[in-house]
Amino acid sequence: MKNICKVISFTIFIFLFSLLALHTKEKISPIAELQSQLLRFHVIANSDNPIDQQQKLEVKNTILQTLSPFLSNCSSKEEAKQIIQSHMSDILTTTHNTLRSNDQTVTAEIETCYFPTKTYGDLTFPPGQYESLTIRIGEAKGQNWWCVMYPPLCFVDASYGTVPEQSKQKLQGLLSHDTYETITQKDQPLKIGFRFLPFLEKLWNRLSSDSVE
């Protein structure tokens, strides 16, 4: 009878573990969700020369001012991408005008590129491959400037250590509760909790102890 109970318990354990594995496979990870919902902004300077670095910041400011009225009411990342694509020639012209020279090559495109861990105020975004509006100036060998263009955190001065509640609310509306909690908890590893995990652990420990008897 005891052996039969063990078999039944082990069968239940396997069944519940299979459900957990299926749940894990289907549940989108925080990083994947952020990658699907965010559009980043990436400006690469010609070089690390102080003049080139200053021009990079001027380009950043001008492009944000140009796009801000169009992106402020966006309801999705795809809509933001469409708006940017429709203004790509304006982006290039504005960049050249900001540089006050047509001698340097300028490219602008929406692409997927790597972003390191970045903190904006009290929000921290994990590293990974994100879609981005990327502007390359000249040889594009200088230090980068990057931010989140959609939702529009680029238009926030995060130097004061906080992001306005309006920006947070828009971001919170795009993300699941778990993912939003992840980016608001600094220095916390990305993790996803499962309701059945404590139960499975207890069941496994019980089965293991029974087998030793």
C-alpha atoms as a PDB file:
ATOM      1  CA  MET A   1       0.000   0.000   0.000  1.00  0.00           C
ATOM      2  CA  LYS A   2       2.832   2.351   0.845  1.00  0.00           C
ATOM      3  CA  ASN A   3       4.486   1.717  -2.515  1.00  0.00           C
ATOM      4  CA  ILE A   4       1.208   2.459  -4.303  1.00  0.00           C
ATOM      5  CA  CYS A   5       0.962   5.806  -2.494  1.00  0.00           C
ATOM      6  CA  LYS A   6       4.494   6.614  -3.550  1.00  0.00           C
ATOM      7  CA  VAL A   7       3.675   5.849  -7.186  1.00  0.00           C
ATOM      8  CA  ILE A   8       0.543   7.990  -7.055  1.00  0.00           C
ATOM      9  CA  SER A   9       2.417  10.859  -5.392  1.00  0.00           C
ATOM     10  CA  PHE A  10       5.221  10.673  -7.919  1.00  0.00           C
ATOM     11  CA  THR A  11       2.697  10.652 -10.788  1.00  0.00           C
ATOM     12  CA  ILE A  12       1.057  13.779  -9.367  1.00  0.00           C
ATOM     13  CA  PHE A  13       4.471  15.406  -9.043  1.00  0.00           C
ATOM     14  CA  ILE A  14       5.312  14.694 -12.705  1.00  0.00           C
ATOM     15  CA  PHE A  15       1.923  16.000 -13.815  1.00  0.00           C
ATOM     16  CA  LEU A  16       2.261  19.248 -11.871  1.00  0.00           C
ATOM     17  CA  PHE A  17       5.857  19.693 -13.014  1.00  0.00           C
ATOM     18  CA  SER A  18       4.693  19.306 -16.635  1.00  0.00           C
ATOM     19  CA  LEU A  19       2.078  21.998 -16.081  1.00  0.00           C
ATOM     20  CA  LEU A  20       4.741  24.263 -14.620  1.00  0.00           C
ATOM     21  CA  ALA A  21       7.051  23.661 -17.583  1.00  0.00           C
ATOM     22  CA  LEU A  22       4.227  24.475 -20.000  1.00  0.00           C
ATOM     23  CA  HIS A  23       3.401  27.642 -18.042  1.00  0.00           C
ATOM     24  CA  THR A  24       7.064  28.663 -18.084  1.00  0.00           C
ATOM     25  CA  LYS A  25       7.312  28.154 -21.830  1.00  0.00           C
ATOM     26  CA  GLU A  26       4.192  30.177 -22.606  1.00  0.00           C
ATOM     27  CA  LYS A  27       4.817  33.027 -20.167  1.00  0.00           C
ATOM     28  CA  ILE A  28       6.745  35.883 -21.759  1.00  0.00           C
ATOM     29  CA  SER A  29       9.873  36.883 -19.849  1.00  0.00           C
ATOM     30  CA  PRO A  30      10.305  40.447 -18.551  1.00  0.00           C
ATOM     31  CA  ILE A  31      13.163  41.123 -20.994  1.00  0.00           C
ATOM     32  CA  ALA A  32      11.174  39.794 -23.953  1.00  0.00           C
ATOM     33  CA  GLU A  33       8.196  41.934 -22.952  1.00  0.00           C
ATOM     34  CA  LEU A  34      10.354  45.049 -22.668  1.00  0.00           C
ATOM     35  CA  GLN A  35      11.917  44.318 -26.054  1.00  0.00           C
ATOM     36  CA  SER A  36       8.479  43.997 -27.636  1.00  0.00           C
ATOM     37  CA  GLN A  37       7.048  47.183 -26.077  1.00  0.00           C
ATOM     38  CA  LEU A  38       9.937  49.678 -26.020  1.00  0.00           C
ATOM     39  CA  LEU A  39      11.491  51.716 -28.790  1.00  0.00           C
ATOM     40  CA  ARG A  40      14.901  53.083 -27.860  1.00  0.00           C
ATOM     41  CA  PHE A  41      16.865  56.053 -29.209  1.00  0.00           C
ATOM     42  CA  HIS A  42      20.568  55.791 -30.002  1.00  0.00           C
ATOM     43  CA  VAL A  43      22.874  58.604 -31.141  1.00  0.00           C
ATOM     44  CA  ILE A  44      26.501  57.730 -31.923  1.00  0.00           C
ATOM     45  CA  ALA A  45      29.019  60.571 -32.126  1.00  0.00           C
ATOM     46  CA  ASN A  46      31.682  60.863 -34.796  1.00  0.00           C
ATOM     47  CA  SER A  47      34.433  60.538 -32.156  1.00  0.00           C
ATOM     48  CA  ASP A  48      35.199  61.263 -28.518  1.00  0.00           C
ATOM     49  CA  ASN A  49      36.497  64.687 -29.447  1.00  0.00           C
ATOM     50  CA  PRO A  50      34.743  67.245 -27.163  1.00  0.00           C
ATOM     51  CA  ILE A  51      33.315  69.056 -30.194  1.00  0.00           C
ATOM     52  CA  ASP A  52      31.890  65.824 -31.624  1.00  0.00           C
ATOM     53  CA  GLN A  53      30.449  64.884 -28.252  1.00  0.00           C
ATOM     54  CA  GLN A  54      28.801  68.284 -27.919  1.00  0.00           C
ATOM     55  CA  GLN A  55      27.341  67.939 -31.412  1.00  0.00           C
ATOM     56  CA  LYS A  56      25.952  64.541 -30.454  1.00  0.00           C
ATOM     57  CA  LEU A  57      24.007  66.123 -27.597  1.00  0.00           C
ATOM     58  CA  GLU A  58      22.803  68.962 -29.808  1.00  0.00           C
ATOM     59  CA  VAL A  59      21.532  66.442 -32.359  1.00  0.00           C
ATOM     60  CA  LYS A  60      19.807  64.494 -29.605  1.00  0.00           C
ATOM     61  CA  ASN A  61      18.044  67.578 -28.276  1.00  0.00           C
ATOM     62  CA  THR A  62      16.962  68.792 -31.703  1.00  0.00           C
ATOM     63  CA  ILE A  63      15.613  65.422 -32.831  1.00  0.00           C
ATOM     64  CA  LEU A  64      13.658  64.999 -29.602  1.00  0.00           C
ATOM     65  CA  GLN A  65      12.153  68.468 -30.003  1.00  0.00           C
ATOM     66  CA  THR A  66      11.223  67.610 -33.579  1.00  0.00           C
ATOM     67  CA  LEU A  67       9.591  64.261 -32.772  1.00  0.00           C
ATOM     68  CA  SER A  68       8.062  65.067 -29.404  1.00  0.00           C
ATOM     69  CA  PRO A  69       4.789  66.565 -30.743  1.00  0.00           C
ATOM     70  CA  PHE A  70       4.217  63.498 -32.927  1.00  0.00           C
ATOM     71  CA  LEU A  71       5.118  60.834 -30.357  1.00  0.00           C
ATOM     72  CA  SER A  72       3.464  62.305 -27.271  1.00  0.00           C
ATOM     73  CA  ASN A  73       0.084  60.738 -28.061  1.00  0.00           C
ATOM     74  CA  CYS A  74       1.274  57.410 -29.463  1.00  0.00           C
ATOM     75  CA  SER A  75      -0.565  54.362 -28.199  1.00  0.00           C
ATOM     76  CA  SER A  76       1.889  51.673 -29.305  1.00  0.00           C
ATOM     77  CA  LYS A  77       5.455  51.003 -30.325  1.00  0.00           C
ATOM     78  CA  GLU A  78       4.362  50.187 -33.873  1.00  0.00           C
ATOM     79  CA  GLU A  79       2.613  53.529 -34.182  1.00  0.00           C
ATOM     80  CA  ALA A  80       5.765  55.288 -32.963  1.00  0.00           C
ATOM     81  CA  LYS A  81       7.853  53.412 -35.551  1.00  0.00           C
ATOM     82  CA  GLN A  82       5.478  54.411 -38.342  1.00  0.00           C
ATOM     83  CA  ILE A  83       5.621  58.063 -37.314  1.00  0.00           C
ATOM     84  CA  ILE A  84       9.416  58.022 -37.219  1.00  0.00           C
ATOM     85  CA  GLN A  85       9.638  56.307 -40.603  1.00  0.00           C
ATOM     86  CA  SER A  86       7.369  58.942 -42.120  1.00  0.00           C
ATOM     87  CA  HIS A  87       9.656  61.695 -40.753  1.00  0.00           C
ATOM     88  CA  MET A  88      12.978  60.051 -41.586  1.00  0.00           C
ATOM     89  CA  SER A  89      13.932  62.641 -44.226  1.00  0.00           C
ATOM     90  CA  ASP A  90      13.154  65.418 -41.715  1.00  0.00           C
ATOM     91  CA  ILE A  91      15.350  63.650 -39.154  1.00  0.00           C
ATOM     92  CA  LEU A  92      18.279  63.599 -41.559  1.00  0.00           C
ATOM     93  CA  THR A  93      17.779  67.229 -42.607  1.00  0.00           C
ATOM     94  CA  THR A  94      17.465  68.355 -38.989  1.00  0.00           C
ATOM     95  CA  THR A  95      20.617  66.467 -38.043  1.00  0.00           C
ATOM     96  CA  HIS A  96      22.622  68.069 -40.863  1.00  0.00           C
ATOM     97  CA  ASN A  97      21.315  71.505 -39.929  1.00  0.00           C
ATOM     98  CA  THR A  98      22.236  70.941 -36.303  1.00  0.00           C
ATOM     99  CA  LEU A  99      25.758  69.927 -37.262  1.00  0.00           C
ATOM    100  CA  ARG A 100      25.905  73.077 -39.407  1.00  0.00           C
ATOM    101  CA  SER A 101      27.717  71.074 -42.043  1.00  0.00           C
ATOM    102  CA  ASN A 102      26.963  68.577 -44.787  1.00  0.00           C
ATOM    103  CA  ASP A 103      30.540  67.299 -44.767  1.00  0.00           C
ATOM    104  CA  GLN A 104      29.859  64.554 -42.234  1.00  0.00           C
ATOM    105  CA  THR A 105      27.899  61.534 -43.308  1.00  0.00           C
ATOM    106  CA  VAL A 106      24.717  61.031 -41.303  1.00  0.00           C
ATOM    107  CA  THR A 107      22.551  57.921 -41.285  1.00  0.00           C
ATOM    108  CA  ALA A 108      19.267  57.335 -39.480  1.00  0.00           C
ATOM    109  CA  GLU A 109      17.361  54.073 -39.318  1.00  0.00           C
ATOM    110  CA  ILE A 110      15.252  51.874 -37.109  1.00  0.00           C
ATOM    111  CA  GLU A 111      17.296  48.816 -36.266  1.00  0.00           C
ATOM    112  CA  THR A 112      17.818  46.226 -33.567  1.00  0.00           C
ATOM    113  CA  CYS A 113      20.938  46.799 -31.489  1.00  0.00           C
ATOM    114  CA  TYR A 114      22.376  45.999 -28.078  1.00  0.00           C
ATOM    115  CA  PHE A 115      21.740  48.273 -25.098  1.00  0.00           C
ATOM    116  CA  PRO A 116      23.524  47.859 -21.756  1.00  0.00           C
ATOM    117  CA  THR A 117      21.744  48.235 -18.429  1.00  0.00           C
ATOM    118  CA  LYS A 118      20.432  51.797 -18.273  1.00  0.00           C
ATOM    119  CA  THR A 119      18.806  53.701 -15.421  1.00  0.00           C
ATOM    120  CA  TYR A 120      16.476  56.643 -15.983  1.00  0.00           C
ATOM    121  CA  GLY A 121      15.524  58.200 -12.685  1.00  0.00           C
ATOM    122  CA  ASP A 122      14.179  55.331 -10.590  1.00  0.00           C
ATOM    123  CA  LEU A 123      13.598  52.975 -13.538  1.00  0.00           C
ATOM    124  CA  THR A 124      16.267  50.468 -14.545  1.00  0.00           C
ATOM    125  CA  PHE A 125      16.084  48.643 -17.870  1.00  0.00           C
ATOM    126  CA  PRO A 126      17.992  45.376 -18.348  1.00  0.00           C
ATOM    127  CA  PRO A 127      20.540  44.855 -21.116  1.00  0.00           C
ATOM    128  CA  GLY A 128      19.544  43.216 -24.366  1.00  0.00           C
ATOM    129  CA  GLN A 129      18.681  43.635 -28.022  1.00  0.00           C
ATOM    130  CA  TYR A 130      16.109  46.401 -28.548  1.00  0.00           C
ATOM    131  CA  GLU A 131      14.630  48.100 -31.580  1.00  0.00           C
ATOM    132  CA  SER A 132      15.940  51.624 -31.807  1.00  0.00           C
ATOM    133  CA  LEU A 133      16.012  54.782 -33.871  1.00  0.00           C
ATOM    134  CA  THR A 134      19.763  54.971 -34.416  1.00  0.00           C
ATOM    135  CA  ILE A 135      21.548  58.054 -35.724  1.00  0.00           C
ATOM    136  CA  ARG A 136      25.193  57.685 -36.704  1.00  0.00           C
ATOM    137  CA  ILE A 137      27.289  60.814 -37.163  1.00  0.00           C
ATOM    138  CA  GLY A 138      30.395  60.678 -39.342  1.00  0.00           C
ATOM    139  CA  GLU A 139      32.552  57.660 -38.518  1.00  0.00           C
ATOM    140  CA  ALA A 140      30.316  56.834 -35.523  1.00  0.00           C
ATOM    141  CA  LYS A 141      33.300  55.903 -33.347  1.00  0.00           C
ATOM    142  CA  GLY A 142      32.469  58.118 -30.374  1.00  0.00           C
ATOM    143  CA  GLN A 143      30.574  57.526 -27.172  1.00  0.00           C
ATOM    144  CA  ASN A 144      26.843  56.820 -27.447  1.00  0.00           C
ATOM    145  CA  TRP A 145      23.799  58.556 -26.076  1.00  0.00           C
ATOM    146  CA  TRP A 146      20.680  56.458 -25.556  1.00  0.00           C
ATOM    147  CA  CYS A 147      17.243  56.571 -24.003  1.00  0.00           C
ATOM    148  CA  VAL A 148      13.698  55.221 -24.326  1.00  0.00           C
ATOM    149  CA  MET A 149      11.851  56.987 -27.127  1.00  0.00           C
ATOM    150  CA  TYR A 150       8.596  55.082 -26.696  1.00  0.00           C
ATOM    151  CA  PRO A 151       7.079  55.403 -24.228  1.00  0.00           C
ATOM    152  CA  PRO A 152       8.614  58.884 -24.202  1.00  0.00           C
ATOM    153  CA  LEU A 153      11.128  58.748 -21.369  1.00  0.00           C
ATOM    154  CA  CYS A 154      13.644  60.583 -23.578  1.00  0.00           C
ATOM    155  CA  PHE A 155      11.751  63.768 -22.933  1.00  0.00           C
ATOM    156  CA  VAL A 156      12.345  63.432 -19.206  1.00  0.00           C
ATOM    157  CA  ASP A 157      15.335  64.898 -17.412  1.00  0.00           C
ATOM    158  CA  ALA A 158      16.251  61.946 -15.234  1.00  0.00           C
ATOM    159  CA  SER A 159      19.184  63.721 -13.617  1.00  0.00           C
ATOM    160  CA  TYR A 160      17.036  64.508 -10.573  1.00  0.00           C
ATOM    161  CA  GLY A 161      16.663  60.821  -9.785  1.00  0.00           C
ATOM    162  CA  THR A 162      12.939  60.479 -10.520  1.00  0.00           C
ATOM    163  CA  VAL A 163      10.698  60.041 -13.535  1.00  0.00           C
ATOM    164  CA  PRO A 164       7.371  61.937 -13.569  1.00  0.00           C
ATOM    165  CA  GLU A 165       4.323  59.893 -12.614  1.00  0.00           C
ATOM    166  CA  GLN A 166       2.700  60.518 -15.997  1.00  0.00           C
ATOM    167  CA  SER A 167       5.580  58.789 -17.773  1.00  0.00           C
ATOM    168  CA  LYS A 168       5.504  55.927 -15.281  1.00  0.00           C
ATOM    169  CA  GLN A 169       1.771  55.452 -15.707  1.00  0.00           C
ATOM    170  CA  LYS A 170       2.117  55.171 -19.475  1.00  0.00           C
ATOM    171  CA  LEU A 171       4.887  52.620 -19.083  1.00  0.00           C
ATOM    172  CA  GLN A 172       2.927  50.729 -16.445  1.00  0.00           C
ATOM    173  CA  GLY A 173      -0.048  50.547 -18.796  1.00  0.00           C
ATOM    174  CA  LEU A 174       2.094  48.823 -21.442  1.00  0.00           C
ATOM    175  CA  LEU A 175       3.730  46.222 -19.215  1.00  0.00           C
ATOM    176  CA  SER A 176       2.558  43.362 -17.060  1.00  0.00           C
ATOM    177  CA  HIS A 177       2.668  43.844 -13.303  1.00  0.00           C
ATOM    178  CA  ASP A 178       5.668  41.516 -12.905  1.00  0.00           C
ATOM    179  CA  THR A 179       7.719  43.247 -15.582  1.00  0.00           C
ATOM    180  CA  TYR A 180       6.962  46.726 -14.275  1.00  0.00           C
ATOM    181  CA  GLU A 181       7.911  45.631 -10.761  1.00  0.00           C
ATOM    182  CA  THR A 182      11.168  44.256 -12.155  1.00  0.00           C
ATOM    183  CA  ILE A 183      12.335  47.564 -13.646  1.00  0.00           C
ATOM    184  CA  THR A 184      11.359  49.569 -10.555  1.00  0.00           C
ATOM    185  CA  GLN A 185      13.390  47.384  -8.181  1.00  0.00           C
ATOM    186  CA  LYS A 186      17.020  48.375  -8.560  1.00  0.00           C
ATOM    187  CA  ASP A 187      19.723  45.756  -8.204  1.00  0.00           C
ATOM    188  CA  GLN A 188      17.133  42.979  -8.244  1.00  0.00           C
ATOM    189  CA  PRO A 189      17.762  40.069 -10.638  1.00  0.00           C
ATOM    190  CA  LEU A 190      15.073  39.356 -13.219  1.00  0.00           C
ATOM    191  CA  LYS A 191      12.954  36.505 -11.990  1.00  0.00           C
ATOM    192  CA  ILE A 192       9.486  35.097 -12.419  1.00  0.00           C
ATOM    193  CA  GLY A 193       7.669  33.413  -9.563  1.00  0.00           C
ATOM    194  CA  PHE A 194       5.310  30.474  -9.934  1.00  0.00           C
ATOM    195  CA  ARG A 195       2.507  29.610  -7.588  1.00  0.00           C
ATOM    196  CA  PHE A 196       3.117  25.874  -7.737  1.00  0.00           C
ATOM    197  CA  LEU A 197       6.837  25.984  -7.026  1.00  0.00           C
ATOM    198  CA  PRO A 198       6.667  25.878  -3.177  1.00  0.00           C
ATOM    199  CA  PHE A 199       4.140  23.025  -3.357  1.00  0.00           C
ATOM    200  CA  LEU A 200       6.302  21.039  -5.773  1.00  0.00           C
ATOM    201  CA  GLU A 201       9.356  21.564  -3.600  1.00  0.00           C
ATOM    202  CA  LYS A 202       7.532  20.261  -0.519  1.00  0.00           C
ATOM    203  CA  LEU A 203       6.153  17.284  -2.456  1.00  0.00           C
ATOM    204  CA  TRP A 204       9.564  16.427  -3.834  1.00  0.00           C
ATOM    205  CA  ASN A 205      11.159  16.640  -0.388  1.00  0.00           C
ATOM    206  CA  ARG A 206       8.490  14.338   0.996  1.00  0.00           C
ATOM    207  CA  LEU A 207       8.992  11.800  -1.779  1.00  0.00           C
ATOM    208  CA  SER A 208      12.747  11.925  -1.320  1.00  0.00           C
ATOM    209  CA  SER A 209      12.481  11.369   2.432  1.00  0.00           C
ATOM    210  CA  ASP A 210      10.037   8.504   1.932  1.00  0.00           C
ATOM    211  CA  SER A 211      12.391   6.782  -0.481  1.00  0.00           C
ATOM    212  CA  VAL A 212      15.178   6.822   2.097  1.00  0.00           C
ATOM    213  CA  GLU A 213      13.130   4.985   4.696  1.00  0.00           C
END
